Amino acid sequence: MNKKVLALLLSGALAYTPSIIAQSKAVNFTIPVKSGSVFMSLEDKQLDKSYISQNLPALLGLSNKHSFTQLRQNTDNLGFTNIDYQQFFDGIKVDNGIIMVHIKNGVVTTVNGRIAQINTINTAATVDKQSAAAAAKSALDIVKQMHQYPAELLIANAGNSKLPQYELAYKVRIDGKTSKGKVVMMNVFVDAQTGKILKKVNLIATADVNATAQTLYSGTQTIVTDDSIPGMYRLKDNARKIITYDASGSDIDEDGTGTDFFLTPKDITNDNTTWDAKPALMKMTMNTFSNDIGMNIDQNFGRFLASMVLKDTSNNLSNVKYQSWPDLRFEVSSAADLPVTTRNLYIFPKGDNSLIGSFGIFDISAFFGGGSPNLQPASYFGITNLALGTHNWDDGQGNTGSYEIATVKNPALDAHWGMERTHDFYTQNFSRNSYDGNGSVVKNYMNGVFPTAFTQDNAAALPAPYFSMVYGLGDGQPFSPFVGLDVMGHEFTHMVTETNGHGGLDYQDESGALNESFSDIMGTCIEFFSEGANANWNIGEDCFFPSTSNSLRSMSNPKSADDPQPDTYEGDFWDLSDPHFCSGVQNKWFYLLVKGGTGTNDKNDNYHVYGIGIERAEQIVYRNLTTYLTPSATFMDAYNGSIHAAKDLYGETSNDYHSVKNAWYAVGIGDADTTLPVLAVNDVNVNAQHLKLYPNPASNNVTITSDIAQNVNAQIINVVGVKVMDINIHKGTNNINIQSLAKGLYFVKYDNGGKGYVQKLSIQ
């Protein structure tokens, strides 16, 4: 799932103050820079904004060729003033060279960010903008360009975060269709002196009325619809500004004339406020085909068997109304590959018997190469029997098959309800209204075939200017519709990341892995927010059909997925070629931060993490994402940012602060924090994580260690349930004399306000 797509928690107004900061006077200390990464606490130096503003290049150990321009300033709900500065070298902008300065009560608390440590570079471009744009289009094989964006001259890192290589380059945003039909949205970096392509960065990461909805995955839920269409209710929540469309058969905005990716999506309506399961055309099968069709399959020249549902018949598909997208069956090359079935159509007939099924030869090169799309030769058959069951069809030309009508729940209801819950999660927990914090409209598109892959087996968040979500319906083997609650929260969070006020997180290298991880984390938090005890730590488990134990990813055990992920930085399965692969590192960090745990990581480091709960952990994650990370952030930047986020929120002496460090240590980043947490009986579950009993078996004495602040009452009980000893456990080490007890099996029962916990004790 390629995706790219979040903002600052604001309590004050955004302010933009265009000031240029160049080196002005000598300073008596420097801020350390490691591989371009900057993170330093300055509270003890008692500096104000003006000092930083006047001396930023010198503080960073940069020459007088470097300068900084203030980008933005805001004051958050914790009282911190956060200022972003853009780096320039010889007057040329440095891509992702951003320094963040954080101030509270007039004193600079922290400086962080990423910069380019450049001593010299040729800043004279020999390639013009037009040539750079042409090179970018050619590199992506673009035959149809959508939105036009101006090329931007800047200094870009053509290497990676650990081995940077800075070049003068043009940054060219390309939205368009390739000759193979794929829609791409990318930033292409073109060397401004040679015209060479340096790198490509993907931008696709992937009056109200209450109603009752029978959702596919989450049972009966209350949703909000509107009644603006006479006699009908549609999936539109005006208060939250959420609208859910059916994108079946809608073409995309190839000309880039607006902000709607799909040009003619359909409203999803019902004639009353109870949205029950209804009959739908779910699948079509071709059992035999004529020689006319079979002999025209030519995979080498892009001629594939395809199925689709239409509203009328015509070989020229420019003239017909699609009811479903073409389903290209790449696996069919001859009659030996039949039967072939298209599943998960989810087409709800209106009762007018106007649906037409079709199987035929679809020419990809003609459809996407600028020619007239066609389906020829083809078989057409009427979907006329809308009774439940399987119905045979025969077009009289040697083509036969069947179609199935079944009563199903509409996955669009999951998308609509899930986005309402996602909106409420961000509003209630972070005071963030919509993905950008500005109350923007959220558009859900059902059955919009994921544009970069010709597949229903995906979901995606589209970047600016579209800012919308697309959900595939799955292929039925093994995927069902991609409208699981955590998947929707994941995609929405990509848009939160893109509008985080600092340029988002680039969808490559370590920043790409972090981008994916933040979406996984927030998607899971939304699932717990909505489903409580029924939630879990797997990603996309609902999207497998039929229900299995499969999932896309596991946060609690990243290595356990079908495609294993690393759970340790640069450990087993480490691979930065796809942003999804290494998201498991921060995912496991978050799981341990919430739940706690002990173990040994891939670096043979033993760890012990005390969980702080999901509510406190998600606040740390959100503040890190919206306050401390620049677009090219690394895992070390996320480590530093999360520590400072915990400090801002809960204080440097808090358990949260220490647990953040230890959770990172558990996944191979930073050092262990040996500070013992202060735990109250009412704040923790009394269990083996906080109470250790040894040796076991024991003879004359047994030791119980506790890290709970208050005393805990306990009893030793024999196997017939009779209490034989009372114990009062204090924090620290408790030596218990058990010489008076006979050999045998006992139980130590701890009491936590009526919530008991029992450990087995064997006396020999």
JSON list of C-alpha atoms in Angstrom, two decimals, residues 250-383:
[
{"chain": "A", "resi": 250, "resn": "SER", "atom": "CA", "xyz": [-16.39, 6.97, -12.51]},
{"chain": "A", "resi": 251, "resn": "ASP", "atom": "CA", "xyz": [-13.36, 8.15, -14.44]},
{"chain": "A", "resi": 252, "resn": "ILE", "atom": "CA", "xyz": [-10.68, 10.23, -12.78]},
{"chain": "A", "resi": 253, "resn": "ASP", "atom": "CA", "xyz": [-9.77, 13.90, -13.14]},
{"chain": "A", "resi": 254, "resn": "GLU", "atom": "CA", "xyz": [-7.16, 13.47, -15.86]},
{"chain": "A", "resi": 255, "resn": "ASP", "atom": "CA", "xyz": [-7.09, 17.16, -16.73]},
{"chain": "A", "resi": 256, "resn": "GLY", "atom": "CA", "xyz": [-6.41, 18.32, -13.17]},
{"chain": "A", "resi": 257, "resn": "THR", "atom": "CA", "xyz": [-9.17, 20.90, -13.29]},
{"chain": "A", "resi": 258, "resn": "GLY", "atom": "CA", "xyz": [-10.38, 20.51, -9.73]},
{"chain": "A", "resi": 259, "resn": "THR", "atom": "CA", "xyz": [-9.95, 18.87, -6.36]},
{"chain": "A", "resi": 260, "resn": "ASP", "atom": "CA", "xyz": [-12.25, 15.87, -6.92]},
{"chain": "A", "resi": 261, "resn": "PHE", "atom": "CA", "xyz": [-10.28, 12.81, -7.99]},
{"chain": "A", "resi": 262, "resn": "PHE", "atom": "CA", "xyz": [-13.39, 11.00, -9.27]},
{"chain": "A", "resi": 263, "resn": "LEU", "atom": "CA", "xyz": [-15.46, 13.06, -11.69]},
{"chain": "A", "resi": 264, "resn": "THR", "atom": "CA", "xyz": [-18.88, 11.42, -11.51]},
{"chain": "A", "resi": 265, "resn": "PRO", "atom": "CA", "xyz": [-19.24, 9.49, -8.25]},
{"chain": "A", "resi": 266, "resn": "LYS", "atom": "CA", "xyz": [-22.75, 8.53, -7.21]},
{"chain": "A", "resi": 267, "resn": "ASP", "atom": "CA", "xyz": [-24.50, 9.31, -3.94]},
{"chain": "A", "resi": 268, "resn": "ILE", "atom": "CA", "xyz": [-25.24, 6.25, -1.81]},
{"chain": "A", "resi": 269, "resn": "THR", "atom": "CA", "xyz": [-28.89, 6.41, -0.80]},
{"chain": "A", "resi": 270, "resn": "ASN", "atom": "CA", "xyz": [-31.63, 4.55, 1.02]},
{"chain": "A", "resi": 271, "resn": "ASP", "atom": "CA", "xyz": [-35.38, 5.18, 1.20]},
{"chain": "A", "resi": 272, "resn": "ASN", "atom": "CA", "xyz": [-35.46, 5.11, 5.02]},
{"chain": "A", "resi": 273, "resn": "THR", "atom": "CA", "xyz": [-33.17, 5.50, 8.01]},
{"chain": "A", "resi": 274, "resn": "THR", "atom": "CA", "xyz": [-32.66, 1.78, 8.54]},
{"chain": "A", "resi": 275, "resn": "TRP", "atom": "CA", "xyz": [-29.83, 0.58, 6.32]},
{"chain": "A", "resi": 276, "resn": "ASP", "atom": "CA", "xyz": [-30.25, -3.20, 6.36]},
{"chain": "A", "resi": 277, "resn": "ALA", "atom": "CA", "xyz": [-28.58, -5.93, 4.35]},
{"chain": "A", "resi": 278, "resn": "LYS", "atom": "CA", "xyz": [-30.00, -6.05, 0.82]},
{"chain": "A", "resi": 279, "resn": "PRO", "atom": "CA", "xyz": [-29.82, -8.22, -2.30]},
{"chain": "A", "resi": 280, "resn": "ALA", "atom": "CA", "xyz": [-26.79, -7.47, -4.44]},
{"chain": "A", "resi": 281, "resn": "LEU", "atom": "CA", "xyz": [-25.08, -8.79, -7.53]},
{"chain": "A", "resi": 282, "resn": "MET", "atom": "CA", "xyz": [-21.99, -10.29, -5.92]},
{"chain": "A", "resi": 283, "resn": "LYS", "atom": "CA", "xyz": [-20.22, -12.33, -8.58]},
{"chain": "A", "resi": 284, "resn": "MET", "atom": "CA", "xyz": [-20.17, -13.31, -12.25]},
{"chain": "A", "resi": 285, "resn": "THR", "atom": "CA", "xyz": [-18.59, -16.42, -13.74]},
{"chain": "A", "resi": 286, "resn": "MET", "atom": "CA", "xyz": [-17.57, -17.40, -17.27]},
{"chain": "A", "resi": 287, "resn": "ASN", "atom": "CA", "xyz": [-17.56, -21.18, -17.72]},
{"chain": "A", "resi": 288, "resn": "THR", "atom": "CA", "xyz": [-16.85, -21.36, -21.45]},
{"chain": "A", "resi": 289, "resn": "PHE", "atom": "CA", "xyz": [-15.91, -18.86, -24.12]},
{"chain": "A", "resi": 290, "resn": "SER", "atom": "CA", "xyz": [-16.11, -18.90, -27.89]},
{"chain": "A", "resi": 291, "resn": "ASN", "atom": "CA", "xyz": [-13.10, -19.18, -30.17]},
{"chain": "A", "resi": 292, "resn": "ASP", "atom": "CA", "xyz": [-13.75, -15.58, -31.11]},
{"chain": "A", "resi": 293, "resn": "ILE", "atom": "CA", "xyz": [-12.89, -14.46, -27.56]},
{"chain": "A", "resi": 294, "resn": "GLY", "atom": "CA", "xyz": [-10.35, -17.14, -26.72]},
{"chain": "A", "resi": 295, "resn": "MET", "atom": "CA", "xyz": [-8.15, -16.59, -29.76]},
{"chain": "A", "resi": 296, "resn": "ASN", "atom": "CA", "xyz": [-7.99, -12.83, -29.16]},
{"chain": "A", "resi": 297, "resn": "ILE", "atom": "CA", "xyz": [-6.32, -13.11, -25.75]},
{"chain": "A", "resi": 298, "resn": "ASP", "atom": "CA", "xyz": [-2.75, -11.87, -26.21]},
{"chain": "A", "resi": 299, "resn": "GLN", "atom": "CA", "xyz": [-1.04, -11.02, -22.94]},
{"chain": "A", "resi": 300, "resn": "ASN", "atom": "CA", "xyz": [2.15, -9.91, -24.71]},
{"chain": "A", "resi": 301, "resn": "PHE", "atom": "CA", "xyz": [0.24, -7.07, -26.35]},
{"chain": "A", "resi": 302, "resn": "GLY", "atom": "CA", "xyz": [-1.97, -6.11, -23.42]},
{"chain": "A", "resi": 303, "resn": "ARG", "atom": "CA", "xyz": [-5.14, -7.92, -24.55]},
{"chain": "A", "resi": 304, "resn": "PHE", "atom": "CA", "xyz": [-6.71, -9.58, -21.51]},
{"chain": "A", "resi": 305, "resn": "LEU", "atom": "CA", "xyz": [-10.00, -11.21, -20.67]},
{"chain": "A", "resi": 306, "resn": "ALA", "atom": "CA", "xyz": [-12.01, -8.80, -18.53]},
{"chain": "A", "resi": 307, "resn": "SER", "atom": "CA", "xyz": [-15.42, -8.68, -16.91]},
{"chain": "A", "resi": 308, "resn": "MET", "atom": "CA", "xyz": [-17.57, -5.72, -16.05]},
{"chain": "A", "resi": 309, "resn": "VAL", "atom": "CA", "xyz": [-21.14, -4.68, -15.38]},
{"chain": "A", "resi": 310, "resn": "LEU", "atom": "CA", "xyz": [-22.66, -2.07, -17.68]},
{"chain": "A", "resi": 311, "resn": "LYS", "atom": "CA", "xyz": [-25.88, -0.10, -18.01]},
{"chain": "A", "resi": 312, "resn": "ASP", "atom": "CA", "xyz": [-25.93, -0.45, -21.82]},
{"chain": "A", "resi": 313, "resn": "THR", "atom": "CA", "xyz": [-24.00, -2.26, -24.55]},
{"chain": "A", "resi": 314, "resn": "SER", "atom": "CA", "xyz": [-21.34, -0.94, -26.86]},
{"chain": "A", "resi": 315, "resn": "ASN", "atom": "CA", "xyz": [-17.91, -2.18, -27.88]},
{"chain": "A", "resi": 316, "resn": "ASN", "atom": "CA", "xyz": [-16.74, 1.42, -27.62]},
{"chain": "A", "resi": 317, "resn": "LEU", "atom": "CA", "xyz": [-16.53, 1.83, -23.87]},
{"chain": "A", "resi": 318, "resn": "SER", "atom": "CA", "xyz": [-16.32, 5.61, -24.15]},
{"chain": "A", "resi": 319, "resn": "ASN", "atom": "CA", "xyz": [-20.04, 5.55, -24.91]},
{"chain": "A", "resi": 320, "resn": "VAL", "atom": "CA", "xyz": [-21.34, 3.30, -22.14]},
{"chain": "A", "resi": 321, "resn": "LYS", "atom": "CA", "xyz": [-22.24, 3.74, -18.51]},
{"chain": "A", "resi": 322, "resn": "TYR", "atom": "CA", "xyz": [-20.11, 1.59, -16.28]},
{"chain": "A", "resi": 323, "resn": "GLN", "atom": "CA", "xyz": [-21.63, -0.01, -13.20]},
{"chain": "A", "resi": 324, "resn": "SER", "atom": "CA", "xyz": [-18.33, -1.61, -12.20]},
{"chain": "A", "resi": 325, "resn": "TRP", "atom": "CA", "xyz": [-14.72, -1.15, -13.17]},
{"chain": "A", "resi": 326, "resn": "PRO", "atom": "CA", "xyz": [-13.14, -3.62, -15.63]},
{"chain": "A", "resi": 327, "resn": "ASP", "atom": "CA", "xyz": [-11.78, -6.63, -13.77]},
{"chain": "A", "resi": 328, "resn": "LEU", "atom": "CA", "xyz": [-8.74, -7.72, -15.79]},
{"chain": "A", "resi": 329, "resn": "ARG", "atom": "CA", "xyz": [-8.08, -11.45, -15.47]},
{"chain": "A", "resi": 330, "resn": "PHE", "atom": "CA", "xyz": [-4.37, -11.71, -16.09]},
{"chain": "A", "resi": 331, "resn": "GLU", "atom": "CA", "xyz": [-4.33, -15.42, -15.22]},
{"chain": "A", "resi": 332, "resn": "VAL", "atom": "CA", "xyz": [-6.53, -16.47, -18.16]},
{"chain": "A", "resi": 333, "resn": "SER", "atom": "CA", "xyz": [-4.65, -17.29, -21.36]},
{"chain": "A", "resi": 334, "resn": "SER", "atom": "CA", "xyz": [-6.77, -20.15, -22.76]},
{"chain": "A", "resi": 335, "resn": "ALA", "atom": "CA", "xyz": [-9.93, -22.18, -22.18]},
{"chain": "A", "resi": 336, "resn": "ALA", "atom": "CA", "xyz": [-7.94, -24.41, -19.83]},
{"chain": "A", "resi": 337, "resn": "ASP", "atom": "CA", "xyz": [-7.92, -21.55, -17.31]},
{"chain": "A", "resi": 338, "resn": "LEU", "atom": "CA", "xyz": [-11.73, -21.43, -17.09]},
{"chain": "A", "resi": 339, "resn": "PRO", "atom": "CA", "xyz": [-13.96, -21.04, -15.19]},
{"chain": "A", "resi": 340, "resn": "VAL", "atom": "CA", "xyz": [-13.08, -17.53, -14.06]},
{"chain": "A", "resi": 341, "resn": "THR", "atom": "CA", "xyz": [-15.06, -15.56, -11.48]},
{"chain": "A", "resi": 342, "resn": "THR", "atom": "CA", "xyz": [-15.27, -11.90, -10.57]},
{"chain": "A", "resi": 343, "resn": "ARG", "atom": "CA", "xyz": [-16.26, -11.57, -6.91]},
{"chain": "A", "resi": 344, "resn": "ASN", "atom": "CA", "xyz": [-17.21, -8.85, -4.44]},
{"chain": "A", "resi": 345, "resn": "LEU", "atom": "CA", "xyz": [-19.13, -6.72, -6.94]},
{"chain": "A", "resi": 346, "resn": "TYR", "atom": "CA", "xyz": [-21.51, -5.30, -4.29]},
{"chain": "A", "resi": 347, "resn": "ILE", "atom": "CA", "xyz": [-23.86, -3.89, -6.94]},
{"chain": "A", "resi": 348, "resn": "PHE", "atom": "CA", "xyz": [-27.30, -3.24, -5.45]},
{"chain": "A", "resi": 349, "resn": "PRO", "atom": "CA", "xyz": [-29.90, -3.36, -8.27]},
{"chain": "A", "resi": 350, "resn": "LYS", "atom": "CA", "xyz": [-32.62, -0.72, -8.25]},
{"chain": "A", "resi": 351, "resn": "GLY", "atom": "CA", "xyz": [-35.20, -3.20, -9.52]},
{"chain": "A", "resi": 352, "resn": "ASP", "atom": "CA", "xyz": [-35.27, -1.99, -13.13]},
{"chain": "A", "resi": 353, "resn": "ASN", "atom": "CA", "xyz": [-33.46, -5.02, -14.61]},
{"chain": "A", "resi": 354, "resn": "SER", "atom": "CA", "xyz": [-31.11, -2.68, -16.47]},
{"chain": "A", "resi": 355, "resn": "LEU", "atom": "CA", "xyz": [-27.82, -4.30, -15.52]},
{"chain": "A", "resi": 356, "resn": "ILE", "atom": "CA", "xyz": [-25.80, -5.99, -18.25]},
{"chain": "A", "resi": 357, "resn": "GLY", "atom": "CA", "xyz": [-22.98, -8.40, -17.52]},
{"chain": "A", "resi": 358, "resn": "SER", "atom": "CA", "xyz": [-20.08, -8.70, -19.90]},
{"chain": "A", "resi": 359, "resn": "PHE", "atom": "CA", "xyz": [-16.93, -10.72, -20.53]},
{"chain": "A", "resi": 360, "resn": "GLY", "atom": "CA", "xyz": [-14.63, -9.72, -23.36]},
{"chain": "A", "resi": 361, "resn": "ILE", "atom": "CA", "xyz": [-11.19, -8.75, -24.59]},
{"chain": "A", "resi": 362, "resn": "PHE", "atom": "CA", "xyz": [-9.96, -5.54, -23.00]},
{"chain": "A", "resi": 363, "resn": "ASP", "atom": "CA", "xyz": [-7.04, -3.77, -24.68]},
{"chain": "A", "resi": 364, "resn": "ILE", "atom": "CA", "xyz": [-5.02, -1.97, -22.00]},
{"chain": "A", "resi": 365, "resn": "SER", "atom": "CA", "xyz": [-2.80, -0.12, -24.44]},
{"chain": "A", "resi": 366, "resn": "ALA", "atom": "CA", "xyz": [-5.81, 1.27, -26.30]},
{"chain": "A", "resi": 367, "resn": "PHE", "atom": "CA", "xyz": [-7.60, 2.29, -23.10]},
{"chain": "A", "resi": 368, "resn": "PHE", "atom": "CA", "xyz": [-4.72, 4.06, -21.42]},
{"chain": "A", "resi": 369, "resn": "GLY", "atom": "CA", "xyz": [-2.48, 5.03, -24.32]},
{"chain": "A", "resi": 370, "resn": "GLY", "atom": "CA", "xyz": [-4.72, 7.79, -25.61]},
{"chain": "A", "resi": 371, "resn": "GLY", "atom": "CA", "xyz": [-6.78, 5.66, -28.00]},
{"chain": "A", "resi": 372, "resn": "SER", "atom": "CA", "xyz": [-10.43, 4.71, -27.82]},
{"chain": "A", "resi": 373, "resn": "PRO", "atom": "CA", "xyz": [-11.14, 2.15, -25.09]},
{"chain": "A", "resi": 374, "resn": "ASN", "atom": "CA", "xyz": [-12.91, -0.93, -26.35]},
{"chain": "A", "resi": 375, "resn": "LEU", "atom": "CA", "xyz": [-14.23, -4.33, -25.35]},
{"chain": "A", "resi": 376, "resn": "GLN", "atom": "CA", "xyz": [-14.02, -6.45, -28.48]},
{"chain": "A", "resi": 377, "resn": "PRO", "atom": "CA", "xyz": [-14.89, -9.18, -29.10]},
{"chain": "A", "resi": 378, "resn": "ALA", "atom": "CA", "xyz": [-17.29, -9.40, -26.17]},
{"chain": "A", "resi": 379, "resn": "SER", "atom": "CA", "xyz": [-20.18, -11.34, -24.69]},
{"chain": "A", "resi": 380, "resn": "TYR", "atom": "CA", "xyz": [-23.17, -9.51, -23.17]},
{"chain": "A", "resi": 381, "resn": "PHE", "atom": "CA", "xyz": [-25.94, -10.97, -21.01]},
{"chain": "A", "resi": 382, "resn": "GLY", "atom": "CA", "xyz": [-28.76, -9.43, -19.01]},
{"chain": "A", "resi": 383, "resn": "ILE", "atom": "CA", "xyz": [-28.81, -9.53, -15.21]}
]
